[in-house]
Amino acid sequence: MFTSTEIADDLLNAESFGEEEYPLMEDFYTIQGEGAHTGKAAYFIRTAGCDVNCWWCDVKESWDEDAHPRVAVEEIVRRARESGAPMAVITGGEPLLHDLDPLTYRLREAGLSVHIETSGSSPLSGYLDWITLSPKRFKEPVEEIFPYVDELKVVVLRQKDIEWAEKNADKCPDDTTLLLQPEWDTPSSMELIVDYVKKNPKWGISLQTHKFLGVR
Ligand code: SF4
């Protein structure tokens, strides 16, 4: 598990966790559709705000932090706990634009395992059971995140994205799950990935199965 600060400091600060607020685009109970935990029930928490600017982004409405309400940690955790989900997935937007210590501390305290999906382009924070790094060339990951990456998931549109994936994989721990994911609106990316994974089986394929299932 990644923790962002010294344990002693955390215990001192933890008492106040719960009053903080996060800009929240949406939160909902669903099925994790992508990556190593595909098919598992999860409470999704989509924070607002992103400064990465991927042109193919399918959640552009998340970019403007001020367009979304700020919601208290206590309220977000209450909803997640009452959903019955065993795990929370914090996504965005770019969730690491925010200090995730308070939210993740309280989620873990409520009994959920805490996952994050991030571009890694801002400093790492939080009490995290699983870190999925989805690096973007538009704003590269900070170096400090690489030792903690559990899953590297790279969106592929064309060949140079595979080169980008390998460059990032070189920085991750040996036991990191390596996944290539076709960009939904670029069908040619699928053929590219299938060929590549057959020749380089350390990689697997991640599909956006929630789009097939018709869930969010
Ligand atoms: S990092 Fe994610 S939310 Fe931000 S622009 Fe890229 S795809 Fe969209």
Coordinates of N, CA and C and ligand atoms in Angstrom, one line a residue:
M1 N 0.8 -1.2 0.0 CA 0.0 0.0 0.0 C 0.9 1.3 0.0
F2 N 0.5 2.2 -0.8 CA 1.2 3.5 -0.8 C 0.6 4.4 0.3
T3 N 1.4 5.0 1.2 CA 1.0 6.1 2.0 C 1.9 7.3 1.8
S4 N 1.3 8.5 1.7 CA 2.0 9.6 1.3 C 2.9 10.3 2.3
T5 N 2.6 10.1 3.6 CA 3.3 10.8 4.6 C 3.7 9.8 5.7
E6 N 4.6 10.3 6.6 CA 5.0 9.5 7.7 C 3.8 9.1 8.6
I7 N 3.9 7.8 9.0 CA 2.7 7.3 9.8 C 2.4 8.1 11.0
A8 N 3.4 8.5 11.7 CA 3.1 9.3 13.0 C 2.4 10.6 12.6
D9 N 2.8 11.3 11.5 CA 2.1 12.5 11.1 C 0.7 12.2 10.7
D10 N 0.5 11.0 10.1 CA -0.8 10.7 9.6 C -1.8 10.5 10.8
L11 N -1.3 9.8 11.8 CA -2.2 9.5 12.9 C -2.5 10.8 13.6
L12 N -1.6 11.8 13.7 CA -1.9 13.1 14.3 C -3.0 13.8 13.5
N13 N -2.8 13.7 12.1 CA -3.7 14.5 11.3 C -5.1 13.9 11.0
A14 N -5.1 12.5 11.2 CA -6.3 11.8 10.8 C -7.6 12.2 11.5
E15 N -7.4 12.7 12.7 CA -8.6 13.1 13.5 C -9.5 14.1 12.8
S16 N -8.8 15.0 12.0 CA -9.5 16.1 11.3 C -10.0 15.6 9.9
F17 N -9.6 14.4 9.5 CA -10.0 14.0 8.1 C -11.5 13.8 8.1
G18 N -12.2 14.4 7.2 CA -13.6 14.2 7.1 C -14.3 15.6 6.8
E19 N -13.6 16.7 7.2 CA -14.2 18.0 6.9 C -13.8 18.5 5.6
E20 N -12.8 17.9 4.9 CA -12.3 18.4 3.7 C -13.4 18.2 2.6
E21 N -13.3 19.0 1.5 CA -14.2 18.8 0.4 C -13.4 18.6 -0.9
Y22 N -14.0 17.9 -1.8 CA -13.4 17.6 -3.1 C -14.4 18.1 -4.2
P23 N -13.9 18.7 -5.3 CA -14.8 18.9 -6.4 C -15.2 17.5 -7.0
L24 N -16.5 17.3 -7.1 CA -16.9 15.9 -7.5 C -17.8 16.0 -8.7
M25 N -17.4 15.3 -9.8 CA -18.2 15.3 -11.0 C -19.4 14.3 -10.8
E26 N -19.0 13.1 -10.3 CA -20.0 12.1 -10.1 C -19.5 11.0 -9.2
D27 N -20.3 10.2 -8.6 CA -20.0 9.0 -7.8 C -21.1 8.0 -7.9
F28 N -20.8 6.8 -8.1 CA -21.8 5.8 -8.4 C -21.3 4.4 -8.2
Y29 N -22.2 3.5 -7.9 CA -21.8 2.1 -7.7 C -22.0 1.3 -9.1
T30 N -20.9 0.6 -9.5 CA -21.0 0.0 -10.8 C -20.0 -1.2 -10.8
I31 N -19.7 -1.6 -12.0 CA -18.7 -2.7 -12.2 C -17.4 -2.1 -12.8
Q32 N -16.3 -2.4 -12.3 CA -15.0 -1.9 -12.9 C -14.9 -2.6 -14.3
G33 N -14.9 -1.7 -15.3 CA -14.9 -2.2 -16.6 C -13.6 -2.5 -17.3
E34 N -12.5 -1.9 -16.7 CA -11.2 -2.0 -17.3 C -10.1 -2.5 -16.4
G35 N -9.1 -3.0 -17.0 CA -7.8 -3.3 -16.3 C -7.9 -4.6 -15.5
A36 N -6.9 -4.7 -14.6 CA -6.7 -5.9 -13.8 C -7.9 -6.4 -13.0
H37 N -8.7 -5.4 -12.6 CA -9.8 -5.7 -11.7 C -11.2 -5.7 -12.5
T38 N -11.1 -5.9 -13.7 CA -12.3 -5.9 -14.6 C -13.3 -6.9 -14.0
G39 N -14.6 -6.5 -14.0 CA -15.7 -7.4 -13.6 C -16.0 -7.3 -12.1
K40 N -15.2 -6.6 -11.3 CA -15.5 -6.5 -9.9 C -16.4 -5.3 -9.6
A41 N -17.2 -5.5 -8.6 CA -18.1 -4.4 -8.1 C -17.3 -3.3 -7.5
A42 N -17.6 -2.0 -7.8 CA -16.7 -0.9 -7.3 C -17.5 0.4 -7.2
Y43 N -17.2 1.1 -6.2 CA -17.8 2.5 -6.1 C -16.9 3.5 -6.7
F44 N -17.3 4.1 -7.8 CA -16.5 5.0 -8.6 C -16.7 6.4 -8.0
I45 N -15.6 7.1 -7.8 CA -15.6 8.5 -7.3 C -14.8 9.3 -8.3
R46 N -15.5 10.1 -9.1 CA -14.8 10.9 -10.2 C -14.6 12.3 -9.7
T47 N -13.4 12.6 -9.4 CA -13.1 14.0 -9.0 C -13.1 14.9 -10.2
A48 N -13.4 16.2 -10.0 CA -13.3 17.1 -11.1 C -12.0 17.8 -11.2
G49 N -11.6 18.3 -12.4 CA -10.3 19.0 -12.5 C -9.4 18.1 -13.3
C50 N -8.8 18.6 -14.4 CA -7.8 17.9 -15.1 C -7.0 18.9 -15.9
D51 N -5.7 18.8 -15.9 CA -4.8 19.7 -16.6 C -4.0 19.0 -17.7
V52 N -4.4 17.8 -18.1 CA -3.6 16.9 -19.0 C -4.0 17.2 -20.5
N53 N -5.3 17.4 -20.7 CA -5.8 17.8 -22.0 C -5.6 16.8 -23.1
C54 N -5.9 15.5 -22.9 CA -5.9 14.5 -24.0 C -7.0 14.9 -25.0
W55 N -6.6 15.0 -26.3 CA -7.6 15.4 -27.2 C -8.7 14.4 -27.4
W56 N -8.5 13.1 -27.1 CA -9.5 12.1 -27.3 C -10.2 11.8 -26.0
C57 N -10.0 12.6 -25.0 CA -10.6 12.3 -23.7 C -12.2 12.2 -23.8
D58 N -12.7 11.1 -23.1 CA -14.2 10.9 -23.2 C -14.9 11.5 -21.9
V59 N -14.2 12.2 -21.1 CA -14.8 12.9 -19.9 C -14.4 14.3 -19.8
K60 N -14.4 15.0 -21.0 CA -14.0 16.4 -21.0 C -14.8 17.3 -20.0
E61 N -16.0 16.9 -19.7 CA -16.8 17.7 -18.8 C -16.2 17.6 -17.4
S62 N -15.2 16.8 -17.2 CA -14.6 16.7 -15.8 C -13.5 17.8 -15.7
W63 N -13.1 18.4 -16.8 CA -11.8 19.2 -16.7 C -12.0 20.4 -15.8
D64 N -13.1 21.1 -15.9 CA -13.3 22.3 -15.2 C -13.8 22.1 -13.8
E65 N -12.9 22.2 -12.8 CA -13.1 21.9 -11.4 C -14.3 22.8 -10.9
D66 N -14.4 24.0 -11.4 CA -15.4 25.0 -10.9 C -16.8 24.7 -11.4
A67 N -16.9 23.8 -12.3 CA -18.2 23.5 -12.9 C -18.9 22.4 -12.1
H68 N -18.3 21.9 -11.0 CA -18.8 20.8 -10.2 C -18.9 21.2 -8.7
P69 N -19.8 20.6 -8.0 CA -20.0 20.9 -6.6 C -18.8 20.4 -5.8
R70 N -18.5 21.0 -4.7 CA -17.6 20.5 -3.7 C -18.4 19.7 -2.7
V71 N -17.9 18.5 -2.4 CA -18.6 17.6 -1.5 C -17.7 17.1 -0.4
A72 N -18.2 17.1 0.8 CA -17.4 16.7 2.0 C -17.0 15.3 1.9
V73 N -15.8 15.0 2.4 CA -15.3 13.6 2.6 C -16.3 12.7 3.2
E74 N -16.9 13.2 4.3 CA -17.8 12.5 5.1 C -19.0 12.0 4.3
E75 N -19.5 12.9 3.4 CA -20.6 12.6 2.6 C -20.3 11.5 1.5
I76 N -19.1 11.7 0.9 CA -18.7 10.8 -0.2 C -18.5 9.4 0.4
V77 N -17.9 9.3 1.6 CA -17.6 8.0 2.2 C -18.9 7.4 2.7
R78 N -19.9 8.2 3.2 CA -21.2 7.7 3.6 C -21.8 7.0 2.4
R79 N -21.8 7.6 1.2 CA -22.5 7.1 0.0 C -21.8 5.8 -0.4
A80 N -20.4 5.8 -0.4 CA -19.7 4.6 -0.8 C -20.0 3.5 0.2
R81 N -20.0 3.7 1.5 CA -20.2 2.7 2.5 C -21.6 2.1 2.3
E82 N -22.6 3.0 2.1 CA -24.0 2.5 2.0 C -24.2 1.7 0.7
S83 N -23.4 1.9 -0.3 CA -23.6 1.2 -1.5 C -23.3 -0.3 -1.3
G84 N -22.5 -0.6 -0.3 CA -22.1 -2.0 -0.1 C -20.9 -2.5 -0.9
A85 N -20.3 -1.5 -1.7 CA -19.2 -1.9 -2.5 C -17.9 -2.3 -1.6
P86 N -17.2 -3.3 -2.1 CA -16.0 -3.7 -1.4 C -14.8 -2.8 -1.7
M87 N -14.9 -2.1 -2.8 CA -13.7 -1.3 -3.2 C -14.2 0.0 -3.8
A88 N -13.4 1.0 -3.6 CA -13.6 2.4 -4.2 C -12.5 2.6 -5.3
V89 N -13.0 3.1 -6.4 CA -12.0 3.5 -7.5 C -12.1 5.0 -7.6
I90 N -11.0 5.7 -7.3 CA -11.0 7.1 -7.5 C -10.4 7.5 -8.8
T91 N -11.1 8.2 -9.6 CA -10.7 8.5 -11.0 C -11.0 9.9 -11.3
G92 N -10.9 10.4 -12.5 CA -11.2 11.7 -12.8 C -11.7 11.9 -14.2
G93 N -11.3 13.1 -14.7 CA -10.4 14.1 -14.2 C -9.0 13.5 -13.9
E94 N -8.3 14.3 -13.2 CA -7.0 13.8 -12.7 C -7.1 13.9 -11.2
P95 N -7.3 12.8 -10.5 CA -7.5 12.8 -9.0 C -6.3 13.3 -8.2
L96 N -5.1 13.2 -8.7 CA -4.0 13.6 -8.0 C -3.7 15.1 -8.0
L97 N -4.6 15.8 -8.7 CA -4.6 17.3 -8.5 C -5.0 17.7 -7.1
H98 N -5.6 16.7 -6.4 CA -6.1 16.9 -5.0 C -5.3 16.1 -4.0
D99 N -5.2 16.6 -2.8 CA -4.6 15.8 -1.7 C -5.5 14.7 -1.3
L100 N -5.2 13.4 -1.6 CA -6.1 12.3 -1.4 C -6.0 11.7 0.0
D101 N -5.2 12.2 0.8 CA -5.0 11.7 2.2 C -6.3 11.6 2.9
P102 N -7.1 12.7 3.1 CA -8.3 12.6 3.9 C -9.3 11.6 3.3
L103 N -9.6 11.7 2.0 CA -10.6 10.8 1.4 C -10.2 9.4 1.5
T104 N -9.0 9.1 1.2 CA -8.6 7.6 1.1 C -8.5 7.1 2.6
Y105 N -8.1 7.9 3.5 CA -8.0 7.4 4.9 C -9.4 7.0 5.4
R106 N -10.4 7.9 5.1 CA -11.7 7.6 5.6 C -12.4 6.4 4.8
L107 N -12.1 6.3 3.6 CA -12.6 5.1 2.8 C -12.1 3.8 3.4
R108 N -10.8 3.8 3.6 CA -10.2 2.6 4.2 C -10.7 2.3 5.6
E109 N -10.9 3.4 6.4 CA -11.5 3.2 7.7 C -12.9 2.7 7.6
A110 N -13.6 3.0 6.5 CA -15.0 2.4 6.3 C -15.0 1.0 5.8
G111 N -13.8 0.5 5.6 CA -13.7 -0.9 5.2 C -13.5 -1.2 3.7
L112 N -13.4 -0.1 2.9 CA -13.2 -0.3 1.4 C -11.8 -0.4 1.1
S113 N -11.4 -1.2 0.1 CA -10.1 -1.1 -0.4 C -10.1 0.0 -1.4
V114 N -9.0 0.7 -1.5 CA -9.0 2.0 -2.3 C -8.0 1.9 -3.5
H115 N -8.6 2.1 -4.7 CA -7.9 2.0 -5.9 C -7.9 3.4 -6.5
I116 N -6.8 3.7 -7.3 CA -6.8 5.0 -8.0 C -6.4 4.7 -9.5
E117 N -7.0 5.5 -10.4 CA -6.6 5.5 -11.8 C -6.1 7.0 -12.1
T118 N -4.9 7.1 -12.5 CA -4.3 8.4 -12.6 C -3.3 8.4 -13.8
S119 N -3.1 9.6 -14.3 CA -2.1 9.8 -15.3 C -0.7 10.0 -14.6
G120 N -0.7 10.2 -13.3 CA 0.5 10.3 -12.6 C 1.2 11.6 -12.8
S121 N 0.5 12.6 -13.3 CA 1.2 13.9 -13.7 C 1.3 14.9 -12.5
S122 N 0.7 14.5 -11.4 CA 0.8 15.4 -10.2 C 1.3 14.6 -9.0
P123 N 1.7 15.2 -8.0 CA 2.4 14.4 -6.9 C 1.4 13.4 -6.3
L124 N 2.0 12.3 -5.9 CA 1.2 11.1 -5.4 C 0.8 11.4 -3.9
S125 N -0.5 11.1 -3.6 CA -0.9 11.2 -2.2 C -2.0 10.1 -2.0
G126 N -2.3 9.9 -0.7 CA -3.3 9.0 -0.4 C -2.9 7.7 0.3
Y127 N -3.9 6.9 0.8 CA -3.7 5.6 1.4 C -4.2 4.7 0.3
L128 N -3.4 4.1 -0.5 CA -3.9 3.4 -1.7 C -3.5 1.9 -1.7
D129 N -4.5 1.1 -2.0 CA -4.3 -0.3 -2.1 C -3.8 -0.7 -3.5
W130 N -4.2 0.1 -4.5 CA -3.9 -0.3 -5.9 C -3.8 0.9 -6.7
I131 N -2.6 1.1 -7.4 CA -2.4 2.2 -8.2 C -2.3 1.8 -9.7
T132 N -3.3 2.3 -10.5 CA -3.3 2.1 -11.9 C -2.7 3.4 -12.5
L133 N -1.6 3.3 -13.2 CA -1.0 4.4 -13.9 C -1.4 4.3 -15.3
S134 N -2.0 5.4 -15.8 CA -2.3 5.5 -17.2 C -1.6 6.8 -17.8
P135 N -0.4 6.6 -18.1 CA 0.4 7.8 -18.5 C 0.0 8.4 -19.8
K136 N 0.1 9.7 -19.8 CA -0.2 10.5 -21.1 C 1.0 11.3 -21.5
R137 N 1.2 11.3 -22.8 CA 2.4 12.0 -23.4 C 2.1 13.5 -23.2
F138 N 0.9 13.9 -23.1 CA 0.6 15.4 -23.1 C 1.1 16.0 -21.8
K139 N 1.2 15.2 -20.7 CA 1.8 15.7 -19.4 C 2.3 14.4 -18.7
E140 N 3.6 14.3 -18.8 CA 4.2 13.0 -18.3 C 4.1 12.8 -16.8
P141 N 4.2 11.5 -16.4 CA 4.1 11.2 -15.0 C 5.3 11.8 -14.2
V142 N 5.1 12.1 -12.9 CA 6.2 12.4 -12.1 C 7.0 11.2 -11.8
E143 N 8.3 11.3 -11.6 CA 9.1 10.1 -11.4 C 8.8 9.3 -10.2
E144 N 8.3 10.1 -9.1 CA 8.2 9.5 -7.8 C 7.1 8.4 -7.8
I145 N 6.2 8.4 -8.8 CA 5.1 7.4 -8.8 C 5.5 6.0 -9.2
F146 N 6.5 5.9 -10.0 CA 6.8 4.6 -10.6 C 7.1 3.5 -9.7
P147 N 7.8 3.6 -8.5 CA 8.0 2.5 -7.7 C 6.7 1.9 -7.1
Y148 N 5.6 2.6 -7.1 CA 4.4 2.2 -6.5 C 3.3 1.7 -7.4
V149 N 3.7 1.7 -8.7 CA 2.6 1.3 -9.7 C 2.3 -0.2 -9.7
D150 N 1.0 -0.5 -9.5 CA 0.6 -1.9 -9.5 C 0.2 -2.3 -10.9
E151 N -0.3 -1.4 -11.6 CA -0.9 -1.7 -13.0 C -0.5 -0.5 -13.9
L152 N 0.1 -0.9 -15.0 CA 0.3 0.2 -16.0 C -0.6 -0.1 -17.2
K153 N -1.5 0.9 -17.5 CA -2.5 0.7 -18.5 C -2.4 1.9 -19.5
V154 N -2.0 1.5 -20.7 CA -1.7 2.6 -21.7 C -2.7 2.5 -22.8
V155 N -3.4 3.7 -23.0 CA -4.3 3.8 -24.2 C -3.5 3.9 -25.5
V156 N -3.9 3.0 -26.4 CA -3.1 3.0 -27.7 C -4.0 3.4 -28.9
L157 N -3.5 4.4 -29.6 CA -4.2 4.7 -30.9 C -3.3 4.3 -32.1
R158 N -2.0 4.4 -31.9 CA -1.1 4.1 -33.0 C 0.2 3.6 -32.4
Q159 N 1.2 3.3 -33.3 CA 2.4 2.6 -33.0 C 3.2 3.4 -31.9
K160 N 3.2 4.7 -32.1 CA 4.1 5.5 -31.1 C 3.6 5.4 -29.7
D161 N 2.3 5.0 -29.5 CA 1.8 4.9 -28.2 C 2.3 3.6 -27.5
I162 N 2.6 2.6 -28.3 CA 3.3 1.4 -27.8 C 4.7 1.7 -27.4
E163 N 5.4 2.5 -28.1 CA 6.7 2.9 -27.7 C 6.7 3.7 -26.4
W164 N 5.7 4.5 -26.3 CA 5.4 5.3 -25.0 C 5.1 4.3 -23.9
A165 N 4.4 3.2 -24.1 CA 4.0 2.2 -23.1 C 5.3 1.6 -22.6
E166 N 6.2 1.2 -23.6 CA 7.4 0.5 -23.2 C 8.3 1.4 -22.4
K167 N 8.4 2.7 -22.7 CA 9.2 3.6 -22.0 C 8.8 3.7 -20.5
N168 N 7.5 3.7 -20.3 CA 6.9 3.7 -19.0 C 7.1 2.4 -18.2
A169 N 6.9 1.3 -19.0 CA 7.1 0.0 -18.3 C 8.5 -0.2 -17.8
D170 N 9.5 0.4 -18.5 CA 10.9 0.3 -18.0 C 11.1 0.9 -16.6
K171 N 10.2 1.8 -16.2 CA 10.4 2.5 -14.9 C 9.6 1.8 -13.8
C172 N 8.7 0.9 -14.2 CA 7.8 0.2 -13.2 C 8.5 -1.0 -12.5
P173 N 8.0 -1.4 -11.4 CA 8.5 -2.6 -10.7 C 8.3 -3.8 -11.6
D174 N 9.1 -4.9 -11.4 CA 9.0 -6.1 -12.3 C 7.6 -6.8 -12.2
D175 N 6.9 -6.7 -11.1 CA 5.7 -7.4 -10.9 C 4.5 -6.5 -11.3
T176 N 4.7 -5.4 -11.9 CA 3.6 -4.5 -12.4 C 2.8 -5.3 -13.5
T177 N 1.5 -5.2 -13.4 CA 0.6 -5.7 -14.5 C 0.6 -4.8 -15.6
L178 N 1.0 -5.3 -16.8 CA 1.2 -4.4 -18.0 C 0.0 -4.6 -19.0
L179 N -0.7 -3.6 -19.3 CA -1.9 -3.7 -20.1 C -1.9 -2.6 -21.2
L180 N -2.3 -3.0 -22.4 CA -2.5 -2.0 -23.5 C -4.0 -2.0 -23.7
Q181 N -4.5 -0.8 -23.9 CA -6.0 -0.6 -24.1 C -6.3 0.1 -25.4
P182 N -7.0 -0.5 -26.3 CA -7.4 0.2 -27.5 C -8.2 1.4 -27.2
E183 N -8.0 2.5 -28.0 CA -8.9 3.7 -27.9 C -10.2 3.3 -28.5
W184 N -11.3 3.6 -27.8 CA -12.6 3.1 -28.2 C -13.0 3.4 -29.6
D185 N -12.7 4.7 -30.0 CA -13.1 5.2 -31.4 C -12.1 5.0 -32.5
T186 N -11.0 4.2 -32.2 CA -10.0 3.9 -33.2 C -9.8 2.4 -33.4
P187 N -10.7 1.8 -34.2 CA -10.7 0.4 -34.4 C -9.4 -0.2 -34.8
S188 N -8.6 0.5 -35.6 CA -7.3 0.0 -36.0 C -6.4 -0.3 -34.9
S189 N -6.6 0.4 -33.7 CA -5.7 0.1 -32.6 C -5.8 -1.3 -32.1
M190 N -7.0 -1.9 -32.3 CA -7.1 -3.3 -31.8 C -6.2 -4.3 -32.5
E191 N -6.1 -4.2 -33.8 CA -5.2 -5.1 -34.6 C -3.8 -4.9 -34.2
L192 N -3.4 -3.6 -34.0 CA -2.1 -3.2 -33.6 C -1.7 -3.9 -32.2
I193 N -2.6 -3.8 -31.3 CA -2.4 -4.3 -30.0 C -2.3 -5.9 -30.0
V194 N -3.2 -6.5 -30.7 CA -3.3 -8.0 -30.7 C -1.9 -8.5 -31.3
D195 N -1.4 -7.9 -32.3 CA -0.2 -8.3 -32.9 C 1.0 -8.1 -31.9
Y196 N 0.9 -7.0 -31.2 CA 2.0 -6.6 -30.3 C 2.1 -7.6 -29.1
V197 N 0.9 -7.8 -28.6 CA 0.8 -8.7 -27.4 C 1.2 -10.1 -27.7
K198 N 0.9 -10.6 -28.9 CA 1.3 -12.0 -29.2 C 2.8 -12.0 -29.3
K199 N 3.5 -11.0 -29.8 CA 4.9 -11.0 -29.9 C 5.6 -10.6 -28.6
N200 N 4.9 -9.9 -27.7 CA 5.4 -9.4 -26.4 C 4.5 -9.8 -25.3
P201 N 4.5 -11.1 -24.9 CA 3.4 -11.5 -24.0 C 3.6 -11.1 -22.5
K202 N 4.6 -10.2 -22.2 CA 4.6 -9.6 -20.9 C 3.4 -8.6 -20.8
W203 N 2.9 -8.2 -21.9 CA 1.7 -7.3 -22.0 C 0.4 -8.1 -22.1
G204 N -0.7 -7.5 -21.6 CA -2.0 -8.1 -21.8 C -2.9 -7.0 -22.4
I205 N -4.1 -7.3 -22.7 CA -5.0 -6.3 -23.3 C -6.1 -6.0 -22.3
S206 N -6.4 -4.7 -22.2 CA -7.5 -4.2 -21.4 C -8.6 -3.7 -22.3
L207 N -9.8 -4.1 -22.1 CA -10.9 -3.6 -22.9 C -11.9 -2.9 -22.0
Q208 N -12.6 -1.9 -22.6 CA -13.5 -1.1 -21.9 C -14.9 -1.9 -21.8
T209 N -14.9 -3.0 -21.0 CA -16.0 -3.9 -21.0 C -17.3 -3.2 -20.5
H210 N -17.2 -2.2 -19.7 CA -18.4 -1.5 -19.3 C -19.2 -0.9 -20.5
K211 N -18.5 -0.6 -21.5 CA -19.2 -0.1 -22.7 C -20.0 -1.2 -23.4
F212 N -19.4 -2.4 -23.4 CA -20.2 -3.6 -23.9 C -21.4 -3.9 -23.0
L213 N -21.1 -3.8 -21.7 CA -22.2 -4.2 -20.7 C -23.3 -3.1 -20.6
G214 N -23.0 -1.9 -21.1 CA -24.0 -0.9 -21.1 C -24.1 -0.3 -19.7
V215 N -23.0 -0.4 -18.9 CA -23.0 0.3 -17.6 C -22.0 1.5 -17.6
R216 N -22.1 2.4 -16.6 CA -21.2 3.5 -16.6 C -19.8 3.0 -16.2
Ligands
SF4_1 S1 -5.9 12.5 -18.1 FE1 -7.9 11.4 -18.3 S2 -9.4 13.0 -17.7 FE2 -7.5 14.1 -18.1 S3 -7.7 14.7 -20.3 FE3 -6.6 12.7 -20.2 S4 -8.1 11.1 -20.5 FE4 -9.2 13.0 -19.9

